[in-house]
Coordinates of N, CA and C and ligand atoms in Angstrom, one line a residue:
X220 N 112.6 33.2 -20.6 CA 112.8 31.8 -21.0 C 114.0 31.7 -22.0
X221 N 114.6 30.5 -21.9 CA 115.8 30.4 -22.8 C 115.3 30.2 -24.3
X222 N 116.0 30.8 -25.2 CA 115.7 30.7 -26.6 C 115.9 29.2 -27.1
X223 N 115.0 28.8 -28.0 CA 115.3 27.4 -28.5 C 116.6 27.5 -29.3
X224 N 117.3 26.4 -29.4 CA 118.5 26.4 -30.1 C 118.2 26.6 -31.6
X225 N 119.1 27.3 -32.3 CA 118.8 27.6 -33.7 C 118.8 26.3 -34.5
X226 N 117.9 26.2 -35.5 CA 117.8 25.0 -36.3 C 119.0 24.9 -37.2
X227 N 119.5 23.7 -37.4 CA 120.7 23.5 -38.3 C 120.1 23.5 -39.7
X228 N 120.7 24.4 -40.5 CA 120.2 24.4 -41.9 C 120.8 23.2 -42.6
X229 N 120.1 22.6 -43.5 CA 120.5 21.4 -44.3 C 120.6 21.8 -45.7
X230 N 121.8 21.4 -46.3 CA 122.0 21.6 -47.7 C 122.0 20.2 -48.4
X231 N 121.1 20.0 -49.3 CA 121.0 18.8 -50.0 C 121.8 18.9 -51.3
X232 N 122.8 18.0 -51.5 CA 123.6 18.0 -52.7 C 123.4 16.6 -53.3
X233 N 123.1 16.5 -54.6 CA 123.0 15.2 -55.2 C 124.2 14.9 -56.0
X234 N 124.7 13.6 -55.9 CA 125.9 13.2 -56.6 C 125.5 12.2 -57.7
X235 N 125.8 12.6 -59.0 CA 125.2 11.9 -60.1 C 126.3 11.5 -61.1
X236 N 126.1 10.3 -61.7 CA 127.0 9.8 -62.7 C 126.9 8.3 -62.8
X237 N 127.5 7.8 -63.8 CA 127.4 6.3 -64.1 C 127.8 5.5 -62.9
X238 N 127.4 4.3 -62.9 CA 127.8 3.3 -61.9 C 129.3 3.1 -62.0
X239 N 130.0 3.0 -60.9 CA 131.4 2.7 -60.9 C 132.3 3.9 -60.9
X240 N 131.8 5.1 -61.1 CA 132.7 6.3 -61.2 C 133.3 6.7 -59.8
X241 N 132.7 6.2 -58.8 CA 133.2 6.5 -57.4 C 132.3 7.4 -56.6
X242 N 131.0 7.5 -56.9 CA 130.1 8.4 -56.1 C 130.1 8.0 -54.6
X243 N 130.0 6.7 -54.4 CA 129.9 6.2 -53.0 C 131.2 6.5 -52.3
X244 N 132.3 6.3 -52.9 CA 133.6 6.5 -52.3 C 133.8 8.0 -52.0
X245 N 133.4 8.8 -53.0 CA 133.6 10.3 -52.8 C 132.7 10.8 -51.6
X246 N 131.5 10.3 -51.5 CA 130.6 10.8 -50.4 C 131.1 10.2 -49.1
X247 N 131.6 9.0 -49.1 CA 132.2 8.4 -47.9 C 133.4 9.1 -47.4
X248 N 134.3 9.4 -48.4 CA 135.5 10.2 -48.0 C 135.1 11.5 -47.4
X249 N 134.2 12.2 -47.9 CA 133.8 13.5 -47.4 C 133.2 13.4 -46.0
X250 N 132.3 12.4 -45.8 CA 131.6 12.3 -44.6 C 132.3 11.5 -43.5
X251 N 133.1 10.5 -43.9 CA 133.8 9.7 -42.9 C 135.3 10.0 -42.8
X252 N 135.8 10.8 -43.8 CA 137.2 11.2 -43.8 C 138.2 10.1 -44.3
X253 N 137.7 9.1 -44.9 CA 138.6 8.1 -45.4 C 137.9 7.3 -46.6
X254 N 138.8 6.5 -47.3 CA 138.3 5.7 -48.4 C 137.6 4.4 -47.7
X255 N 136.5 4.0 -48.2 CA 135.8 2.9 -47.6 C 136.6 1.6 -47.8
X256 N 136.6 0.7 -46.9 CA 137.2 -0.6 -47.0 C 136.7 -1.4 -48.2
X257 N 135.4 -1.4 -48.3 CA 134.7 -2.1 -49.4 C 133.4 -1.3 -49.7
X258 N 133.0 -1.3 -50.9 CA 131.7 -0.7 -51.2 C 130.9 -1.7 -51.9
X259 N 129.6 -1.7 -51.5 CA 128.7 -2.5 -52.3 C 128.0 -1.6 -53.2
X260 N 127.5 -2.1 -54.3 CA 126.7 -1.3 -55.2 C 125.5 -0.7 -54.5
X261 N 125.4 0.6 -54.7 CA 124.3 1.3 -54.0 C 123.0 0.8 -54.5
X262 N 122.1 0.5 -53.6 CA 120.7 0.1 -54.0 C 119.8 1.3 -53.7
X263 N 119.1 1.7 -54.8 CA 118.2 2.8 -54.6 C 119.0 4.1 -54.3
X264 N 118.6 4.8 -53.2 CA 119.2 6.0 -52.8 C 119.8 5.9 -51.4
X265 N 120.9 6.5 -51.2 CA 121.6 6.4 -50.0 C 122.1 7.8 -49.7
X266 N 122.1 8.3 -48.4 CA 122.7 9.5 -48.2 C 123.5 9.6 -47.0
X267 N 124.5 10.4 -47.0 CA 125.5 10.6 -45.9 C 125.5 12.1 -45.5
X268 N 125.8 12.3 -44.3 CA 125.7 13.7 -43.8 C 127.0 14.1 -43.1
X269 N 127.3 15.4 -43.1 CA 128.4 15.9 -42.4 C 128.1 17.3 -41.9
X270 N 128.5 17.6 -40.7 CA 128.3 18.9 -40.2 C 129.5 19.7 -40.5
X271 N 129.3 20.9 -41.0 CA 130.5 21.8 -41.3 C 130.1 23.2 -40.7
X272 N 131.1 24.0 -40.5 CA 130.9 25.3 -39.9 C 131.3 26.3 -41.0
X273 N 130.3 27.1 -41.4 CA 130.6 28.2 -42.4 C 130.1 29.5 -41.8
X274 N 131.1 30.4 -41.8 CA 130.8 31.7 -41.2 C 130.2 31.6 -39.8
X275 N 130.7 30.7 -39.0 CA 130.3 30.6 -37.6 C 128.9 29.9 -37.5
X276 N 128.3 29.4 -38.6 CA 127.1 28.7 -38.5 C 127.3 27.3 -38.8
X277 N 126.7 26.4 -38.0 CA 126.8 25.0 -38.3 C 125.8 24.6 -39.3
X278 N 126.3 24.0 -40.4 CA 125.4 23.6 -41.5 C 125.5 22.1 -41.7
X279 N 124.4 21.5 -42.0 CA 124.5 20.1 -42.3 C 124.5 19.9 -43.8
X280 N 125.6 19.2 -44.3 CA 125.7 18.9 -45.7 C 125.2 17.5 -45.9
X281 N 124.2 17.3 -46.7 CA 123.6 16.0 -47.0 C 123.9 15.6 -48.4
X282 N 124.7 14.6 -48.5 CA 125.0 14.1 -49.9 C 124.2 12.9 -50.3
X283 N 123.5 13.0 -51.4 CA 122.6 11.9 -51.8 C 123.3 11.2 -53.0
X284 N 123.5 9.9 -52.8 CA 124.2 9.1 -53.6 C 123.2 8.1 -54.2
X285 N 123.4 7.7 -55.5 CA 122.4 6.9 -56.1 C 122.9 5.7 -56.8
X286 N 122.1 4.8 -57.2 CA 122.4 3.6 -58.0 C 122.3 3.9 -59.5
X287 N 121.8 5.1 -59.8 CA 121.5 5.4 -61.2 C 119.9 5.4 -61.3
X288 N 119.4 6.4 -61.9 CA 118.0 6.6 -61.9 C 117.3 5.5 -62.7
X289 N 117.9 4.9 -63.6 CA 117.2 3.9 -64.3 C 116.6 2.8 -63.5
X290 N 117.2 2.6 -62.3 CA 116.7 1.6 -61.4 C 115.7 2.1 -60.4
X291 N 115.4 3.4 -60.5 CA 114.5 4.0 -59.5 C 113.1 3.7 -59.9
X292 N 112.3 3.7 -58.9 CA 110.8 3.8 -59.2 C 110.5 5.3 -59.3
X293 N 109.4 5.5 -60.0 CA 109.1 6.9 -60.3 C 108.9 7.8 -59.0
X294 N 108.3 7.3 -58.0 CA 108.1 8.0 -56.8 C 109.5 8.4 -56.2
X295 N 110.4 7.5 -56.3 CA 111.8 7.7 -55.8 C 112.4 8.9 -56.5
X296 N 112.3 8.9 -57.8 CA 112.9 10.0 -58.6 C 112.4 11.3 -58.1
X297 N 111.1 11.5 -57.9 CA 110.5 12.7 -57.5 C 111.2 13.2 -56.2
X298 N 111.3 12.2 -55.2 CA 111.8 12.5 -53.9 C 113.3 12.9 -54.0
X299 N 114.0 12.2 -54.9 CA 115.4 12.5 -55.0 C 115.7 13.9 -55.5
X300 N 114.9 14.3 -56.5 CA 115.2 15.6 -57.1 C 114.5 16.8 -56.4
X301 N 113.8 16.5 -55.3 CA 113.2 17.6 -54.6 C 114.1 18.4 -53.6
X302 N 113.9 19.7 -53.6 CA 114.7 20.5 -52.6 C 116.2 20.3 -52.7
X303 N 116.7 20.3 -53.9 CA 118.2 20.1 -54.1 C 118.8 21.5 -54.2
X304 N 119.9 21.6 -53.5 CA 120.7 22.9 -53.4 C 121.8 23.0 -54.4
X305 N 122.4 21.8 -54.7 CA 123.5 21.8 -55.7 C 123.6 20.4 -56.3
X306 N 124.3 20.3 -57.4 CA 124.5 19.0 -58.1 C 125.9 18.8 -58.4
X307 N 126.4 17.6 -58.1 CA 127.8 17.2 -58.4 C 127.7 16.1 -59.5
X308 N 128.2 16.4 -60.7 CA 128.3 15.4 -61.8 C 129.6 14.7 -61.7
X309 N 129.6 13.4 -61.7 CA 130.9 12.7 -61.6 C 131.1 11.8 -62.8
X310 N 132.3 11.8 -63.3 CA 132.7 10.8 -64.3 C 134.1 10.2 -63.8
X311 N 134.4 9.1 -64.4 CA 135.7 8.4 -64.0 C 136.7 8.8 -65.1
X312 N 137.8 9.5 -64.8 CA 138.6 9.9 -65.9 C 139.4 8.8 -66.5
X313 N 139.3 7.5 -66.0 CA 139.9 6.4 -66.7 C 138.8 5.6 -67.5
X314 N 137.6 6.2 -67.6 CA 136.5 5.5 -68.3 C 135.8 6.5 -69.2
X315 N 136.1 6.5 -70.5 CA 135.6 7.4 -71.5 C 134.0 7.3 -71.5
X316 N 133.5 6.1 -71.4 CA 132.1 6.0 -71.5 C 131.4 6.8 -70.4
X317 N 132.0 6.8 -69.2 CA 131.3 7.5 -68.1 C 131.3 9.0 -68.4
X318 N 132.3 9.5 -69.2 CA 132.3 10.9 -69.6 C 131.2 11.2 -70.7
X319 N 131.1 10.2 -71.6 CA 130.1 10.4 -72.7 C 128.7 10.3 -72.1
X320 N 128.5 9.8 -70.9 CA 127.1 9.7 -70.3 C 126.7 11.1 -69.8
X321 N 127.7 12.0 -69.6 CA 127.4 13.2 -68.8 C 126.2 14.0 -69.5
X322 N 126.2 14.2 -70.8 CA 125.1 15.0 -71.4 C 123.7 14.5 -70.9
X323 N 123.6 13.1 -70.9 CA 122.3 12.5 -70.5 C 122.0 12.8 -69.1
X324 N 123.0 12.8 -68.2 CA 122.7 13.1 -66.8 C 122.4 14.6 -66.6
X325 N 123.1 15.4 -67.4 CA 122.8 16.9 -67.3 C 121.4 17.2 -67.7
X326 N 121.0 16.5 -68.8 CA 119.6 16.7 -69.3 C 118.6 16.2 -68.4
X327 N 118.8 15.0 -67.8 CA 117.9 14.5 -66.8 C 117.7 15.5 -65.6
X328 N 118.8 16.1 -65.2 CA 118.6 17.1 -64.1 C 117.9 18.3 -64.6
X329 N 118.1 18.8 -65.8 CA 117.4 19.9 -66.4 C 115.9 19.6 -66.4
X330 N 115.5 18.4 -66.7 CA 114.1 18.0 -66.7 C 113.5 18.2 -65.3
X331 N 114.3 18.2 -64.3 CA 113.8 18.4 -62.9 C 114.2 19.8 -62.4
X332 N 114.3 20.7 -63.3 CA 114.6 22.1 -63.0 C 115.9 22.3 -62.3
X333 N 116.9 21.4 -62.6 CA 118.2 21.6 -62.0 C 119.2 21.8 -63.1
X334 N 119.0 23.0 -63.7 CA 120.0 23.5 -64.7 C 120.8 24.6 -64.1
X335 N 121.0 25.6 -64.9 CA 121.9 26.7 -64.4 C 121.4 27.5 -63.2
X336 N 120.1 27.2 -62.8 CA 119.6 27.9 -61.6 C 120.1 27.4 -60.3
X337 N 120.8 26.2 -60.3 CA 121.5 25.7 -59.1 C 123.0 25.6 -59.3
X338 N 123.8 25.7 -58.3 CA 125.2 25.5 -58.4 C 125.4 24.0 -58.9
X339 N 126.3 23.9 -59.9 CA 126.6 22.5 -60.4 C 128.1 22.5 -60.6
X340 N 128.7 21.3 -60.3 CA 130.1 21.2 -60.6 C 130.3 19.8 -61.3
X341 N 131.5 19.8 -61.9 CA 131.9 18.6 -62.6 C 133.1 18.0 -62.0
X342 N 133.1 16.7 -61.7 CA 134.2 16.1 -61.0 C 134.7 14.9 -61.8
X343 N 136.0 14.9 -62.2 CA 136.6 13.8 -62.8 C 137.3 13.0 -61.7
X344 N 136.8 11.8 -61.4 CA 137.4 11.1 -60.2 C 138.4 10.1 -60.7
X345 N 139.2 9.6 -59.7 CA 140.3 8.6 -59.9 C 141.5 9.2 -60.5
X346 N 141.9 10.4 -60.2 CA 143.1 11.0 -60.8 C 144.3 10.4 -60.2
X347 N 144.2 9.5 -59.3 CA 145.4 8.8 -58.8 C 145.9 7.8 -59.8
X348 N 145.0 7.4 -60.8 CA 145.3 6.5 -61.8 C 145.8 7.2 -63.1
X349 N 146.9 7.9 -62.9 CA 147.4 8.8 -64.1 C 147.8 8.0 -65.3
X350 N 148.2 6.7 -65.1 CA 148.6 5.9 -66.3 C 147.4 5.4 -67.1
X351 N 146.3 5.5 -66.6 CA 145.1 4.9 -67.3 C 144.1 6.0 -67.7
X352 N 144.5 7.2 -67.8 CA 143.6 8.3 -68.1 C 143.1 8.2 -69.6
X353 N 141.8 8.2 -69.7 CA 141.1 8.2 -71.0 C 140.5 9.5 -71.4
X354 N 140.2 10.3 -70.3 CA 139.6 11.6 -70.6 C 140.6 12.7 -70.1
X355 N 141.2 13.4 -71.1 CA 142.2 14.4 -70.8 C 141.5 15.6 -70.2
X356 N 142.4 16.4 -69.5 CA 141.9 17.6 -68.8 C 141.4 18.6 -69.8
X357 N 142.0 18.7 -70.9 CA 141.6 19.8 -71.9 C 140.2 19.5 -72.4
X358 N 139.9 18.3 -72.7 CA 138.6 17.9 -73.2 C 137.5 18.1 -72.1
X359 N 137.9 17.7 -70.9 CA 137.0 17.8 -69.8 C 136.7 19.3 -69.5
X360 N 137.8 20.1 -69.5 CA 137.6 21.5 -69.2 C 136.7 22.2 -70.2
X361 N 136.9 21.8 -71.5 CA 136.1 22.4 -72.6 C 134.6 22.1 -72.3
X362 N 134.4 20.8 -72.0 CA 133.0 20.4 -71.7 C 132.4 21.1 -70.5
X363 N 133.2 21.2 -69.5 CA 132.8 21.9 -68.3 C 132.4 23.4 -68.6
X364 N 133.3 24.0 -69.4 CA 133.1 25.4 -69.8 C 131.8 25.6 -70.6
X365 N 131.5 24.6 -71.5 CA 130.4 24.7 -72.3 C 129.1 24.5 -71.6
X366 N 129.2 24.0 -70.4 CA 128.0 23.8 -69.5 C 128.1 24.7 -68.3
X367 N 129.0 25.7 -68.3 CA 129.1 26.7 -67.2 C 129.3 26.0 -65.9
X368 N 130.2 25.0 -65.9 CA 130.5 24.4 -64.6 C 132.0 24.4 -64.3
X369 N 132.4 24.5 -63.1 CA 133.8 24.4 -62.8 C 134.1 22.9 -62.8
X370 N 135.4 22.6 -63.2 CA 135.9 21.2 -63.2 C 136.9 20.9 -62.1
X371 N 136.7 19.8 -61.5 CA 137.7 19.4 -60.4 C 138.1 17.9 -60.8
X372 N 139.4 17.7 -60.9 CA 139.9 16.4 -61.1 C 140.3 16.0 -59.7
X373 N 139.8 14.8 -59.2 CA 140.1 14.5 -57.8 C 140.2 13.0 -57.7
X374 N 140.5 12.5 -56.4 CA 140.6 11.1 -56.1 C 140.0 10.9 -54.8
X375 N 139.0 10.0 -54.7 CA 138.5 9.6 -53.4 C 139.5 8.7 -52.7
X376 N 140.3 8.1 -53.4 CA 141.2 7.1 -52.9 C 142.5 7.8 -52.3
X377 N 143.1 8.7 -53.1 CA 144.3 9.3 -52.6 C 144.1 10.8 -52.9
X378 N 143.6 11.5 -51.9 CA 143.3 13.0 -52.0 C 144.5 13.8 -52.3
X379 N 145.7 13.3 -52.1 CA 146.9 14.1 -52.3 C 147.4 14.0 -53.8
X380 N 146.8 13.1 -54.5 CA 147.3 13.0 -55.9 C 146.7 14.2 -56.7
X381 N 147.5 14.7 -57.6 CA 147.2 15.9 -58.3 C 146.5 15.7 -59.6
X382 N 145.4 16.4 -59.7 CA 144.7 16.4 -61.0 C 145.4 17.4 -61.9
X383 N 145.0 17.4 -63.2 CA 145.6 18.3 -64.1 C 144.7 19.6 -64.4
X384 N 143.6 19.7 -63.6 CA 142.7 20.8 -63.9 C 143.1 22.1 -63.5
X385 N 142.2 23.1 -63.5 CA 142.5 24.4 -63.1 C 142.6 24.6 -61.6
X386 N 142.3 23.6 -60.9 CA 142.2 23.7 -59.4 C 143.3 23.0 -58.7
X387 N 144.5 23.0 -59.3 CA 145.6 22.2 -58.8 C 145.8 22.2 -57.3
X388 N 145.8 23.4 -56.7 CA 146.1 23.4 -55.3 C 144.9 22.9 -54.4
X389 N 143.8 22.9 -54.9 CA 142.6 22.5 -54.1 C 142.0 21.3 -54.6
X390 N 142.8 20.5 -55.4 CA 142.2 19.3 -56.0 C 142.0 18.2 -55.0
X391 N 141.1 18.3 -54.1 CA 140.9 17.1 -53.3 C 139.4 17.2 -52.8
X392 N 139.0 16.1 -52.3 CA 137.6 15.9 -52.0 C 137.1 17.0 -51.1
X393 N 137.9 17.5 -50.1 CA 137.4 18.5 -49.2 C 137.0 19.8 -50.0
X394 N 137.8 20.0 -51.0 CA 137.6 21.3 -51.8 C 136.4 21.3 -52.7
X395 N 136.0 20.1 -53.2 CA 135.0 20.1 -54.2 C 133.6 20.4 -53.6
X396 N 133.4 20.0 -52.3 CA 132.0 20.2 -51.8 C 131.8 21.5 -51.1
Ligands
GDP118 P1 129.7 4.3 -57.6 O1 129.0 3.2 -58.3 O2 129.8 5.5 -58.5 O3 129.1 4.6 -56.2 O4 131.2 3.9 -57.4 P2 132.0 3.3 -56.1 O5 132.2 4.4 -55.1 O6 131.2 2.1 -55.6 O7 133.4 2.9 -56.7 C1 133.5 2.0 -57.8 C2 134.9 1.4 -57.8 O8 135.9 2.4 -58.0 C3 135.3 0.8 -56.5 O9 136.0 -0.4 -56.8 C4 136.2 1.8 -55.8 O10 137.1 1.2 -55.0 C5 136.8 2.4 -57.0 N1 137.2 3.9 -56.8 C6 136.4 4.8 -56.3 N2 137.0 6.0 -56.2 C7 138.3 5.8 -56.6 C8 139.4 6.6 -56.8 O11 139.5 7.8 -56.5 N3 140.6 6.0 -57.2 C9 140.6 4.7 -57.5 N4 141.8 4.2 -58.0 N5 139.6 3.9 -57.4 C10 138.4 4.4 -57.0
MG119 MG1 127.5 3.8 -55.3

């Protein structure tokens, strides 16, 4: 008898950060290959998927995008943080407040056992807006180091624009996930 087809493994990655930092645009860019025409504020939880091939195996990457936990109902929060393989923290590098919120987001994840035991990365989005930068690369890099995370400055809008981080050559949405 023919063998059943191998099951596609699913990797669940949650994308976290203040409203407006570009979480929806980043996940859209990764899954649909382009910047969305328009985005509506995410209501509750939304997820997008993309099949990728790694070492000859097809893997499903599932990106969970949120409106911000404060709007979640408790049952939703449990569901959101369950079976997470990796966490992407996003701030907007043209918005200092979104950077100052990071410790609270990191703490929230730790409360759900998503600390150093899972891969975590820090993403400074909107690096296409170089004239409006409020969060410098040095400060962001220091923060990332202190939390043992790699930093990527990127742009969901213009993936070719260069961030100033340590990942100059790979600074685009494709590389961060
Ligand atoms: P979310 O609330 O974190 O999901 O943020 P959205 O993805 O909805 O984006 C918020 C706003 O920022 C929208 O107006 C987007 O068009 C804009 N935006 C998102 N990513 C970028 C980016 O990389 N560069 C620029 N210039 N604008 C962006
Ligand atoms: Mg959103």
